[in-house]
mmCIF file with all atom_site columns, C-alpha atoms in Angstrom:
data_model
loop_
_atom_site.group_PDB
_atom_site.id
_atom_site.type_symbol
_atom_site.label_atom_id
_atom_site.label_alt_id
_atom_site.label_comp_id
_atom_site.label_asym_id
_atom_site.label_entity_id
_atom_site.label_seq_id
_atom_site.pdbx_PDB_ins_code
_atom_site.Cartn_x
_atom_site.Cartn_y
_atom_site.Cartn_z
_atom_site.occupancy
_atom_site.B_iso_or_equiv
_atom_site.pdbx_formal_charge
_atom_site.auth_seq_id
_atom_site.auth_comp_id
_atom_site.auth_asym_id
_atom_site.auth_atom_id
_atom_site.pdbx_PDB_model_num
ATOM 1   C CA . UNK A 1 1   ? -60.527 15.903 -0.573  1.00 66.00 ? 86  UNK A CA 1
ATOM 2   C CA . UNK A 1 2   ? -60.313 19.412 0.864   1.00 68.00 ? 87  UNK A CA 1
ATOM 3   C CA . UNK A 1 3   ? -61.637 21.353 -2.122  1.00 69.00 ? 88  UNK A CA 1
ATOM 4   C CA . UNK A 1 4   ? -60.495 24.733 -0.768  1.00 67.00 ? 89  UNK A CA 1
ATOM 5   C CA . UNK A 1 5   ? -56.950 23.465 -0.231  1.00 71.00 ? 90  UNK A CA 1
ATOM 6   C CA . UNK A 1 6   ? -56.927 21.942 -3.709  1.00 66.00 ? 91  UNK A CA 1
ATOM 7   C CA . UNK A 1 7   ? -58.254 25.202 -5.140  1.00 65.00 ? 92  UNK A CA 1
ATOM 8   C CA . UNK A 1 8   ? -55.390 27.185 -3.597  1.00 68.00 ? 93  UNK A CA 1
ATOM 9   C CA . UNK A 1 9   ? -52.552 24.703 -4.108  1.00 69.00 ? 94  UNK A CA 1
ATOM 10  C CA . UNK A 1 10  ? -49.871 24.851 -6.788  1.00 64.00 ? 95  UNK A CA 1
ATOM 11  C CA . UNK A 1 11  ? -49.998 22.090 -9.387  1.00 68.00 ? 96  UNK A CA 1
ATOM 12  C CA . UNK A 1 12  ? -46.203 21.987 -9.343  1.00 64.00 ? 97  UNK A CA 1
ATOM 13  C CA . UNK A 1 13  ? -45.206 21.827 -5.685  1.00 69.00 ? 98  UNK A CA 1
ATOM 14  C CA . UNK A 1 14  ? -41.508 22.388 -6.339  1.00 82.00 ? 99  UNK A CA 1
ATOM 15  C CA . UNK A 1 15  ? -40.934 24.539 -9.426  1.00 84.00 ? 100 UNK A CA 1
ATOM 16  C CA . UNK A 1 16  ? -37.281 25.280 -10.192 1.00 90.00 ? 101 UNK A CA 1
ATOM 17  C CA . UNK A 1 17  ? -35.828 28.427 -8.658  1.00 92.00 ? 102 UNK A CA 1
ATOM 18  C CA . UNK A 1 18  ? -34.559 31.298 -10.769 1.00 93.00 ? 103 UNK A CA 1
ATOM 19  C CA . UNK A 1 19  ? -31.027 30.440 -9.613  1.00 95.00 ? 104 UNK A CA 1
ATOM 20  C CA . UNK A 1 20  ? -31.490 26.887 -10.920 1.00 95.00 ? 105 UNK A CA 1
ATOM 21  C CA . UNK A 1 21  ? -32.644 28.262 -14.262 1.00 94.00 ? 106 UNK A CA 1
ATOM 22  C CA . UNK A 1 22  ? -29.562 30.445 -14.623 1.00 95.00 ? 107 UNK A CA 1
ATOM 23  C CA . UNK A 1 23  ? -27.262 27.639 -13.491 1.00 95.00 ? 108 UNK A CA 1
ATOM 24  C CA . UNK A 1 24  ? -28.756 25.336 -16.132 1.00 95.00 ? 109 UNK A CA 1
ATOM 25  C CA . UNK A 1 25  ? -28.446 28.088 -18.733 1.00 96.00 ? 110 UNK A CA 1
ATOM 26  C CA . UNK A 1 26  ? -24.783 28.555 -17.845 1.00 96.00 ? 111 UNK A CA 1
ATOM 27  C CA . UNK A 1 27  ? -24.183 24.824 -18.228 1.00 95.00 ? 112 UNK A CA 1
ATOM 28  C CA . UNK A 1 28  ? -25.789 24.870 -21.672 1.00 95.00 ? 113 UNK A CA 1
ATOM 29  C CA . UNK A 1 29  ? -23.736 27.911 -22.678 1.00 95.00 ? 114 UNK A CA 1
ATOM 30  C CA . UNK A 1 30  ? -20.588 26.020 -21.732 1.00 95.00 ? 115 UNK A CA 1
ATOM 31  C CA . UNK A 1 31  ? -21.746 23.002 -23.735 1.00 94.00 ? 116 UNK A CA 1
ATOM 32  C CA . UNK A 1 32  ? -22.396 25.227 -26.764 1.00 95.00 ? 117 UNK A CA 1
ATOM 33  C CA . UNK A 1 33  ? -18.919 26.753 -26.588 1.00 95.00 ? 118 UNK A CA 1
ATOM 34  C CA . UNK A 1 34  ? -18.404 29.228 -29.441 1.00 95.00 ? 119 UNK A CA 1
ATOM 35  C CA . UNK A 1 35  ? -22.110 29.037 -30.252 1.00 95.00 ? 120 UNK A CA 1
ATOM 36  C CA . UNK A 1 36  ? -23.273 30.136 -26.778 1.00 95.00 ? 121 UNK A CA 1
ATOM 37  C CA . UNK A 1 37  ? -24.750 33.219 -28.458 1.00 95.00 ? 122 UNK A CA 1
ATOM 38  C CA . UNK A 1 38  ? -27.556 30.938 -29.699 1.00 96.00 ? 123 UNK A CA 1
ATOM 39  C CA . UNK A 1 39  ? -28.770 30.320 -26.154 1.00 96.00 ? 124 UNK A CA 1
ATOM 40  C CA . UNK A 1 40  ? -28.479 34.012 -25.278 1.00 96.00 ? 125 UNK A CA 1
ATOM 41  C CA . UNK A 1 41  ? -30.610 34.866 -28.284 1.00 95.00 ? 126 UNK A CA 1
ATOM 42  C CA . UNK A 1 42  ? -33.087 32.094 -27.522 1.00 94.00 ? 127 UNK A CA 1
ATOM 43  C CA . UNK A 1 43  ? -33.531 33.269 -23.923 1.00 95.00 ? 128 UNK A CA 1
ATOM 44  C CA . UNK A 1 44  ? -33.952 36.863 -25.060 1.00 94.00 ? 129 UNK A CA 1
ATOM 45  C CA . UNK A 1 45  ? -36.809 35.841 -27.375 1.00 92.00 ? 130 UNK A CA 1
ATOM 46  C CA . UNK A 1 46  ? -38.339 33.575 -24.721 1.00 92.00 ? 131 UNK A CA 1
ATOM 47  C CA . UNK A 1 47  ? -38.278 36.286 -22.026 1.00 93.00 ? 132 UNK A CA 1
ATOM 48  C CA . UNK A 1 48  ? -39.798 38.792 -24.467 1.00 89.00 ? 133 UNK A CA 1
ATOM 49  C CA . UNK A 1 49  ? -42.588 36.326 -25.215 1.00 86.00 ? 134 UNK A CA 1
ATOM 50  C CA . UNK A 1 50  ? -43.325 35.761 -21.526 1.00 87.00 ? 135 UNK A CA 1
ATOM 51  C CA . UNK A 1 51  ? -43.178 39.452 -20.621 1.00 86.00 ? 136 UNK A CA 1
ATOM 52  C CA . UNK A 1 52  ? -45.715 40.530 -23.234 1.00 83.00 ? 137 UNK A CA 1
ATOM 53  C CA . UNK A 1 53  ? -48.474 38.125 -22.178 1.00 80.00 ? 138 UNK A CA 1
ATOM 54  C CA . UNK A 1 54  ? -51.232 40.395 -20.934 1.00 78.00 ? 139 UNK A CA 1
ATOM 55  C CA . UNK A 1 55  ? -53.608 38.398 -18.756 1.00 78.00 ? 140 UNK A CA 1
ATOM 56  C CA . UNK A 1 56  ? -56.007 41.352 -18.543 1.00 81.00 ? 141 UNK A CA 1
ATOM 57  C CA . UNK A 1 57  ? -56.357 41.266 -22.328 1.00 80.00 ? 142 UNK A CA 1
ATOM 58  C CA . UNK A 1 58  ? -56.971 37.513 -22.181 1.00 80.00 ? 143 UNK A CA 1
ATOM 59  C CA . UNK A 1 59  ? -59.748 38.129 -19.669 1.00 84.00 ? 144 UNK A CA 1
ATOM 60  C CA . UNK A 1 60  ? -61.244 40.798 -21.931 1.00 86.00 ? 145 UNK A CA 1
ATOM 61  C CA . UNK A 1 61  ? -61.144 38.395 -24.880 1.00 84.00 ? 146 UNK A CA 1
ATOM 62  C CA . UNK A 1 62  ? -62.981 35.770 -22.842 1.00 85.00 ? 147 UNK A CA 1
ATOM 63  C CA . UNK A 1 63  ? -65.663 38.288 -21.894 1.00 86.00 ? 148 UNK A CA 1
ATOM 64  C CA . UNK A 1 64  ? -66.059 39.343 -25.535 1.00 86.00 ? 149 UNK A CA 1
ATOM 65  C CA . UNK A 1 65  ? -66.396 35.688 -26.583 1.00 84.00 ? 150 UNK A CA 1
ATOM 66  C CA . UNK A 1 66  ? -69.105 35.154 -23.963 1.00 85.00 ? 151 UNK A CA 1
ATOM 67  C CA . UNK A 1 67  ? -70.885 38.328 -25.047 1.00 84.00 ? 152 UNK A CA 1
ATOM 68  C CA . UNK A 1 68  ? -71.030 37.059 -28.627 1.00 83.00 ? 153 UNK A CA 1
ATOM 69  C CA . UNK A 1 69  ? -72.438 33.735 -27.467 1.00 83.00 ? 154 UNK A CA 1
ATOM 70  C CA . UNK A 1 70  ? -74.961 35.549 -25.262 1.00 80.00 ? 155 UNK A CA 1
ATOM 71  C CA . UNK A 1 71  ? -76.177 37.540 -28.278 1.00 81.00 ? 156 UNK A CA 1
ATOM 72  C CA . UNK A 1 72  ? -76.803 34.304 -30.216 1.00 80.00 ? 157 UNK A CA 1
ATOM 73  C CA . UNK A 1 73  ? -79.603 33.474 -27.787 1.00 81.00 ? 158 UNK A CA 1
ATOM 74  C CA . UNK A 1 74  ? -81.229 36.878 -27.897 1.00 76.00 ? 159 UNK A CA 1
ATOM 75  C CA . UNK A 1 75  ? -84.838 37.233 -29.039 1.00 65.00 ? 160 UNK A CA 1
ATOM 76  C CA . UNK A 1 76  ? -83.760 40.398 -30.866 1.00 65.00 ? 161 UNK A CA 1
ATOM 77  C CA . UNK A 1 77  ? -81.110 38.560 -32.868 1.00 61.00 ? 162 UNK A CA 1
ATOM 78  C CA . UNK A 1 78  ? -82.367 38.699 -36.454 1.00 59.00 ? 163 UNK A CA 1
ATOM 79  C CA . UNK A 1 79  ? -79.918 36.015 -37.615 1.00 66.00 ? 164 UNK A CA 1
ATOM 80  C CA . UNK A 1 80  ? -81.112 33.224 -35.333 1.00 67.00 ? 165 UNK A CA 1
ATOM 81  C CA . UNK A 1 81  ? -80.564 29.842 -36.978 1.00 75.00 ? 166 UNK A CA 1
ATOM 82  C CA . UNK A 1 82  ? -83.114 26.987 -36.734 1.00 81.00 ? 167 UNK A CA 1
ATOM 83  C CA . UNK A 1 83  ? -80.708 25.129 -34.432 1.00 82.00 ? 168 UNK A CA 1
ATOM 84  C CA . UNK A 1 84  ? -80.434 28.106 -32.065 1.00 81.00 ? 169 UNK A CA 1
ATOM 85  C CA . UNK A 1 85  ? -84.205 28.603 -32.192 1.00 83.00 ? 170 UNK A CA 1
ATOM 86  C CA . UNK A 1 86  ? -84.732 24.956 -31.236 1.00 85.00 ? 171 UNK A CA 1
ATOM 87  C CA . UNK A 1 87  ? -82.491 25.388 -28.184 1.00 84.00 ? 172 UNK A CA 1
ATOM 88  C CA . UNK A 1 88  ? -84.306 28.564 -27.155 1.00 84.00 ? 173 UNK A CA 1
ATOM 89  C CA . UNK A 1 89  ? -87.696 26.851 -27.451 1.00 85.00 ? 174 UNK A CA 1
ATOM 90  C CA . UNK A 1 90  ? -86.624 24.360 -24.773 1.00 86.00 ? 175 UNK A CA 1
ATOM 91  C CA . UNK A 1 91  ? -86.700 27.168 -22.204 1.00 85.00 ? 176 UNK A CA 1
ATOM 92  C CA . UNK A 1 92  ? -90.006 29.084 -22.296 1.00 84.00 ? 177 UNK A CA 1
ATOM 93  C CA . UNK A 1 93  ? -89.208 31.723 -19.667 1.00 83.00 ? 178 UNK A CA 1
ATOM 94  C CA . UNK A 1 94  ? -90.757 35.126 -19.079 1.00 84.00 ? 179 UNK A CA 1
ATOM 95  C CA . UNK A 1 95  ? -87.378 36.643 -18.296 1.00 87.00 ? 180 UNK A CA 1
ATOM 96  C CA . UNK A 1 96  ? -85.296 37.020 -21.466 1.00 86.00 ? 181 UNK A CA 1
ATOM 97  C CA . UNK A 1 97  ? -82.030 37.000 -19.531 1.00 89.00 ? 182 UNK A CA 1
ATOM 98  C CA . UNK A 1 98  ? -82.997 33.758 -17.783 1.00 91.00 ? 183 UNK A CA 1
ATOM 99  C CA . UNK A 1 99  ? -83.764 32.137 -21.143 1.00 89.00 ? 184 UNK A CA 1
ATOM 100 C CA . UNK A 1 100 ? -80.403 33.301 -22.509 1.00 89.00 ? 185 UNK A CA 1
ATOM 101 C CA . UNK A 1 101 ? -78.505 31.981 -19.532 1.00 90.00 ? 186 UNK A CA 1
ATOM 102 C CA . UNK A 1 102 ? -80.337 28.642 -19.616 1.00 92.00 ? 187 UNK A CA 1
ATOM 103 C CA . UNK A 1 103 ? -79.411 28.329 -23.296 1.00 90.00 ? 188 UNK A CA 1
ATOM 104 C CA . UNK A 1 104 ? -75.797 29.164 -22.485 1.00 91.00 ? 189 UNK A CA 1
ATOM 105 C CA . UNK A 1 105 ? -75.822 26.566 -19.723 1.00 93.00 ? 190 UNK A CA 1
ATOM 106 C CA . UNK A 1 106 ? -77.238 23.895 -22.012 1.00 91.00 ? 191 UNK A CA 1
ATOM 107 C CA . UNK A 1 107 ? -74.536 24.593 -24.625 1.00 91.00 ? 192 UNK A CA 1
ATOM 108 C CA . UNK A 1 108 ? -71.680 25.227 -22.163 1.00 92.00 ? 193 UNK A CA 1
ATOM 109 C CA . UNK A 1 109 ? -69.498 22.416 -23.536 1.00 93.00 ? 194 UNK A CA 1
ATOM 110 C CA . UNK A 1 110 ? -69.801 23.707 -27.097 1.00 91.00 ? 195 UNK A CA 1
ATOM 111 C CA . UNK A 1 111 ? -69.121 27.297 -25.987 1.00 91.00 ? 196 UNK A CA 1
ATOM 112 C CA . UNK A 1 112 ? -66.049 26.222 -24.036 1.00 92.00 ? 197 UNK A CA 1
ATOM 113 C CA . UNK A 1 113 ? -64.591 24.099 -26.837 1.00 92.00 ? 198 UNK A CA 1
ATOM 114 C CA . UNK A 1 114 ? -65.334 26.642 -29.577 1.00 90.00 ? 199 UNK A CA 1
ATOM 115 C CA . UNK A 1 115 ? -63.834 29.478 -27.533 1.00 89.00 ? 200 UNK A CA 1
ATOM 116 C CA . UNK A 1 116 ? -60.589 27.529 -27.112 1.00 90.00 ? 201 UNK A CA 1
ATOM 117 C CA . UNK A 1 117 ? -60.467 26.697 -30.832 1.00 90.00 ? 202 UNK A CA 1
ATOM 118 C CA . UNK A 1 118 ? -60.973 30.377 -31.702 1.00 87.00 ? 203 UNK A CA 1
ATOM 119 C CA . UNK A 1 119 ? -58.276 31.337 -29.205 1.00 85.00 ? 204 UNK A CA 1
ATOM 120 C CA . UNK A 1 120 ? -55.787 28.872 -30.715 1.00 84.00 ? 205 UNK A CA 1
ATOM 121 C CA . UNK A 1 121 ? -56.589 30.099 -34.234 1.00 82.00 ? 206 UNK A CA 1
ATOM 122 C CA . UNK A 1 122 ? -55.708 33.654 -33.179 1.00 77.00 ? 207 UNK A CA 1
ATOM 123 C CA . UNK A 1 123 ? -52.810 32.810 -30.832 1.00 65.00 ? 208 UNK A CA 1
ATOM 124 C CA . UNK A 1 124 ? -50.223 34.536 -33.028 1.00 58.00 ? 209 UNK A CA 1
ATOM 125 C CA . UNK A 1 125 ? -51.667 37.890 -31.982 1.00 62.00 ? 210 UNK A CA 1
ATOM 126 C CA . UNK A 1 126 ? -50.415 37.135 -28.445 1.00 64.00 ? 211 UNK A CA 1
ATOM 127 C CA . UNK A 1 127 ? -46.824 37.166 -29.582 1.00 63.00 ? 212 UNK A CA 1
ATOM 128 C CA . UNK A 1 128 ? -46.910 39.840 -32.264 1.00 65.00 ? 213 UNK A CA 1
ATOM 129 C CA . UNK A 1 129 ? -43.700 41.517 -31.093 1.00 68.00 ? 214 UNK A CA 1
ATOM 130 C CA . UNK A 1 130 ? -41.720 38.243 -31.008 1.00 75.00 ? 215 UNK A CA 1
ATOM 131 C CA . UNK A 1 131 ? -40.557 36.452 -34.136 1.00 80.00 ? 216 UNK A CA 1
ATOM 132 C CA . UNK A 1 132 ? -41.821 32.980 -33.228 1.00 80.00 ? 217 UNK A CA 1
ATOM 133 C CA . UNK A 1 133 ? -40.287 31.465 -36.370 1.00 86.00 ? 218 UNK A CA 1
ATOM 134 C CA . UNK A 1 134 ? -36.886 32.799 -35.328 1.00 91.00 ? 219 UNK A CA 1
ATOM 135 C CA . UNK A 1 135 ? -37.465 31.402 -31.839 1.00 89.00 ? 220 UNK A CA 1
ATOM 136 C CA . UNK A 1 136 ? -38.142 27.937 -33.274 1.00 91.00 ? 221 UNK A CA 1
ATOM 137 C CA . UNK A 1 137 ? -35.202 28.111 -35.664 1.00 94.00 ? 222 UNK A CA 1
ATOM 138 C CA . UNK A 1 138 ? -32.858 29.093 -32.839 1.00 95.00 ? 223 UNK A CA 1
ATOM 139 C CA . UNK A 1 139 ? -34.245 26.248 -30.738 1.00 94.00 ? 224 UNK A CA 1
ATOM 140 C CA . UNK A 1 140 ? -33.548 23.789 -33.561 1.00 94.00 ? 225 UNK A CA 1
ATOM 141 C CA . UNK A 1 141 ? -29.964 25.035 -33.958 1.00 95.00 ? 226 UNK A CA 1
ATOM 142 C CA . UNK A 1 142 ? -29.334 24.550 -30.238 1.00 95.00 ? 227 UNK A CA 1
ATOM 143 C CA . UNK A 1 143 ? -30.748 21.008 -30.455 1.00 94.00 ? 228 UNK A CA 1
ATOM 144 C CA . UNK A 1 144 ? -28.372 20.223 -33.302 1.00 95.00 ? 229 UNK A CA 1
ATOM 145 C CA . UNK A 1 145 ? -25.432 21.353 -31.161 1.00 94.00 ? 230 UNK A CA 1
ATOM 146 C CA . UNK A 1 146 ? -26.234 19.816 -27.764 1.00 93.00 ? 231 UNK A CA 1
ATOM 147 C CA . UNK A 1 147 ? -28.872 17.181 -28.516 1.00 93.00 ? 232 UNK A CA 1
ATOM 148 C CA . UNK A 1 148 ? -32.623 16.941 -28.108 1.00 93.00 ? 233 UNK A CA 1
ATOM 149 C CA . UNK A 1 149 ? -32.566 15.540 -24.578 1.00 94.00 ? 234 UNK A CA 1
ATOM 150 C CA . UNK A 1 150 ? -30.620 18.432 -23.026 1.00 94.00 ? 235 UNK A CA 1
ATOM 151 C CA . UNK A 1 151 ? -32.672 21.088 -24.769 1.00 94.00 ? 236 UNK A CA 1
ATOM 152 C CA . UNK A 1 152 ? -35.982 19.439 -23.861 1.00 94.00 ? 237 UNK A CA 1
ATOM 153 C CA . UNK A 1 153 ? -34.928 19.206 -20.208 1.00 94.00 ? 238 UNK A CA 1
ATOM 154 C CA . UNK A 1 154 ? -33.968 22.890 -20.182 1.00 95.00 ? 239 UNK A CA 1
ATOM 155 C CA . UNK A 1 155 ? -37.246 23.926 -21.836 1.00 94.00 ? 240 UNK A CA 1
ATOM 156 C CA . UNK A 1 156 ? -39.159 21.913 -19.261 1.00 93.00 ? 241 UNK A CA 1
ATOM 157 C CA . UNK A 1 157 ? -37.681 23.861 -16.343 1.00 93.00 ? 242 UNK A CA 1
ATOM 158 C CA . UNK A 1 158 ? -38.180 27.143 -18.220 1.00 93.00 ? 243 UNK A CA 1
ATOM 159 C CA . UNK A 1 159 ? -41.881 26.417 -18.642 1.00 91.00 ? 244 UNK A CA 1
ATOM 160 C CA . UNK A 1 160 ? -42.318 25.199 -15.056 1.00 90.00 ? 245 UNK A CA 1
ATOM 161 C CA . UNK A 1 161 ? -40.821 28.414 -13.704 1.00 91.00 ? 246 UNK A CA 1
ATOM 162 C CA . UNK A 1 162 ? -41.971 31.079 -16.177 1.00 90.00 ? 247 UNK A CA 1
ATOM 163 C CA . UNK A 1 163 ? -45.233 29.692 -17.566 1.00 86.00 ? 248 UNK A CA 1
ATOM 164 C CA . UNK A 1 164 ? -46.730 27.358 -14.931 1.00 84.00 ? 249 UNK A CA 1
ATOM 165 C CA . UNK A 1 165 ? -50.119 28.517 -16.213 1.00 82.00 ? 250 UNK A CA 1
ATOM 166 C CA . UNK A 1 166 ? -50.116 28.758 -19.985 1.00 82.00 ? 251 UNK A CA 1
ATOM 167 C CA . UNK A 1 167 ? -52.147 31.495 -21.714 1.00 83.00 ? 252 UNK A CA 1
ATOM 168 C CA . UNK A 1 168 ? -54.497 28.786 -22.999 1.00 86.00 ? 253 UNK A CA 1
ATOM 169 C CA . UNK A 1 169 ? -55.067 27.457 -19.466 1.00 87.00 ? 254 UNK A CA 1
ATOM 170 C CA . UNK A 1 170 ? -55.731 30.954 -18.174 1.00 86.00 ? 255 UNK A CA 1
ATOM 171 C CA . UNK A 1 171 ? -58.114 31.663 -21.058 1.00 88.00 ? 256 UNK A CA 1
ATOM 172 C CA . UNK A 1 172 ? -59.898 28.352 -20.408 1.00 91.00 ? 257 UNK A CA 1
ATOM 173 C CA . UNK A 1 173 ? -60.271 29.214 -16.723 1.00 90.00 ? 258 UNK A CA 1
ATOM 174 C CA . UNK A 1 174 ? -61.606 32.666 -17.612 1.00 90.00 ? 259 UNK A CA 1
ATOM 175 C CA . UNK A 1 175 ? -64.183 31.205 -19.993 1.00 92.00 ? 260 UNK A CA 1
ATOM 176 C CA . UNK A 1 176 ? -65.165 28.758 -17.244 1.00 93.00 ? 261 UNK A CA 1
ATOM 177 C CA . UNK A 1 177 ? -65.562 31.619 -14.749 1.00 92.00 ? 262 UNK A CA 1
ATOM 178 C CA . UNK A 1 178 ? -67.697 33.561 -17.242 1.00 91.00 ? 263 UNK A CA 1
ATOM 179 C CA . UNK A 1 179 ? -69.940 30.522 -17.715 1.00 93.00 ? 264 UNK A CA 1
ATOM 180 C CA . UNK A 1 180 ? -70.244 30.045 -13.949 1.00 95.00 ? 265 UNK A CA 1
ATOM 181 C CA . UNK A 1 181 ? -71.398 33.666 -13.595 1.00 93.00 ? 266 UNK A CA 1
ATOM 182 C CA . UNK A 1 182 ? -74.284 32.738 -15.910 1.00 92.00 ? 267 UNK A CA 1
ATOM 183 C CA . UNK A 1 183 ? -75.032 29.645 -13.814 1.00 95.00 ? 268 UNK A CA 1
ATOM 184 C CA . UNK A 1 184 ? -75.373 31.884 -10.746 1.00 96.00 ? 269 UNK A CA 1
ATOM 185 C CA . UNK A 1 185 ? -77.655 34.564 -12.186 1.00 93.00 ? 270 UNK A CA 1
ATOM 186 C CA . UNK A 1 186 ? -81.108 34.635 -10.610 1.00 94.00 ? 271 UNK A CA 1
ATOM 187 C CA . UNK A 1 187 ? -84.415 34.445 -12.362 1.00 91.00 ? 272 UNK A CA 1
ATOM 188 C CA . UNK A 1 188 ? -86.552 37.397 -11.259 1.00 90.00 ? 273 UNK A CA 1
ATOM 189 C CA . UNK A 1 189 ? -89.764 35.372 -11.525 1.00 88.00 ? 274 UNK A CA 1
ATOM 190 C CA . UNK A 1 190 ? -88.726 32.428 -9.332  1.00 89.00 ? 275 UNK A CA 1
ATOM 191 C CA . UNK A 1 191 ? -85.719 33.935 -7.506  1.00 91.00 ? 276 UNK A CA 1
ATOM 192 C CA . UNK A 1 192 ? -83.818 30.745 -8.325  1.00 92.00 ? 277 UNK A CA 1
ATOM 193 C CA . UNK A 1 193 ? -80.333 30.518 -9.724  1.00 95.00 ? 278 UNK A CA 1
ATOM 194 C CA . UNK A 1 194 ? -80.099 29.429 -13.346 1.00 93.00 ? 279 UNK A CA 1
ATOM 195 C CA . UNK A 1 195 ? -78.193 26.229 -12.548 1.00 95.00 ? 280 UNK A CA 1
ATOM 196 C CA . UNK A 1 196 ? -81.087 25.140 -10.269 1.00 94.00 ? 281 UNK A CA 1
ATOM 197 C CA . UNK A 1 197 ? -83.642 25.804 -12.988 1.00 91.00 ? 282 UNK A CA 1
ATOM 198 C CA . UNK A 1 198 ? -81.480 23.925 -15.466 1.00 92.00 ? 283 UNK A CA 1
ATOM 199 C CA . UNK A 1 199 ? -81.131 20.908 -13.163 1.00 92.00 ? 284 UNK A CA 1
ATOM 200 C CA . UNK A 1 200 ? -84.942 20.708 -12.918 1.00 88.00 ? 285 UNK A CA 1
ATOM 201 C CA . UNK A 1 201 ? -85.061 20.291 -16.710 1.00 83.00 ? 286 UNK A CA 1
ATOM 202 C CA . UNK A 1 202 ? -81.843 18.356 -17.215 1.00 76.00 ? 287 UNK A CA 1
ATOM 203 C CA . UNK A 1 203 ? -82.025 14.946 -18.910 1.00 70.00 ? 288 UNK A CA 1
ATOM 204 C CA . UNK A 1 204 ? -78.709 13.032 -19.119 1.00 65.00 ? 289 UNK A CA 1
#
């Protein structure tokens, strides 16, 4: 496998074009007849939802989440739990930042999973200017008129074109990148990257 090519490739090699989206929308409007206003309203809400996703804010949220985790493994943290203390004791390093980053590396799976859970719990803040309940109700009304299969197929091409990378996927990638930055930090004492130091101590 060419890892660079895989890194740069699109997961969906042939996403629908914008013209295809509008053609499909026109077909659904025709199928809805007098109730075509439902699809117009649905698309208006959907486009508003997509347009307000701020990926810079998502990146900031990921950095804040990592900062909070970093503070957990600080020697100056007065609220250190016995569990956190036990993790910190596994890495007796002179450099405090190296110890913190080794602790973060050893708990990377927990940090990743907890960050995603916290993100999902607060996801409504992403769409504060869109009435998501109204969006779902409109979607249900369209399904009643044209059937589940047609609506699901239309939603699939909408998502492939307008949200090929969901906010959750982007947030997950940002958390991953923040963790990798910790893996790459260098210990001043040994001049070794943290991931190398961790591998020396790693026990599967």
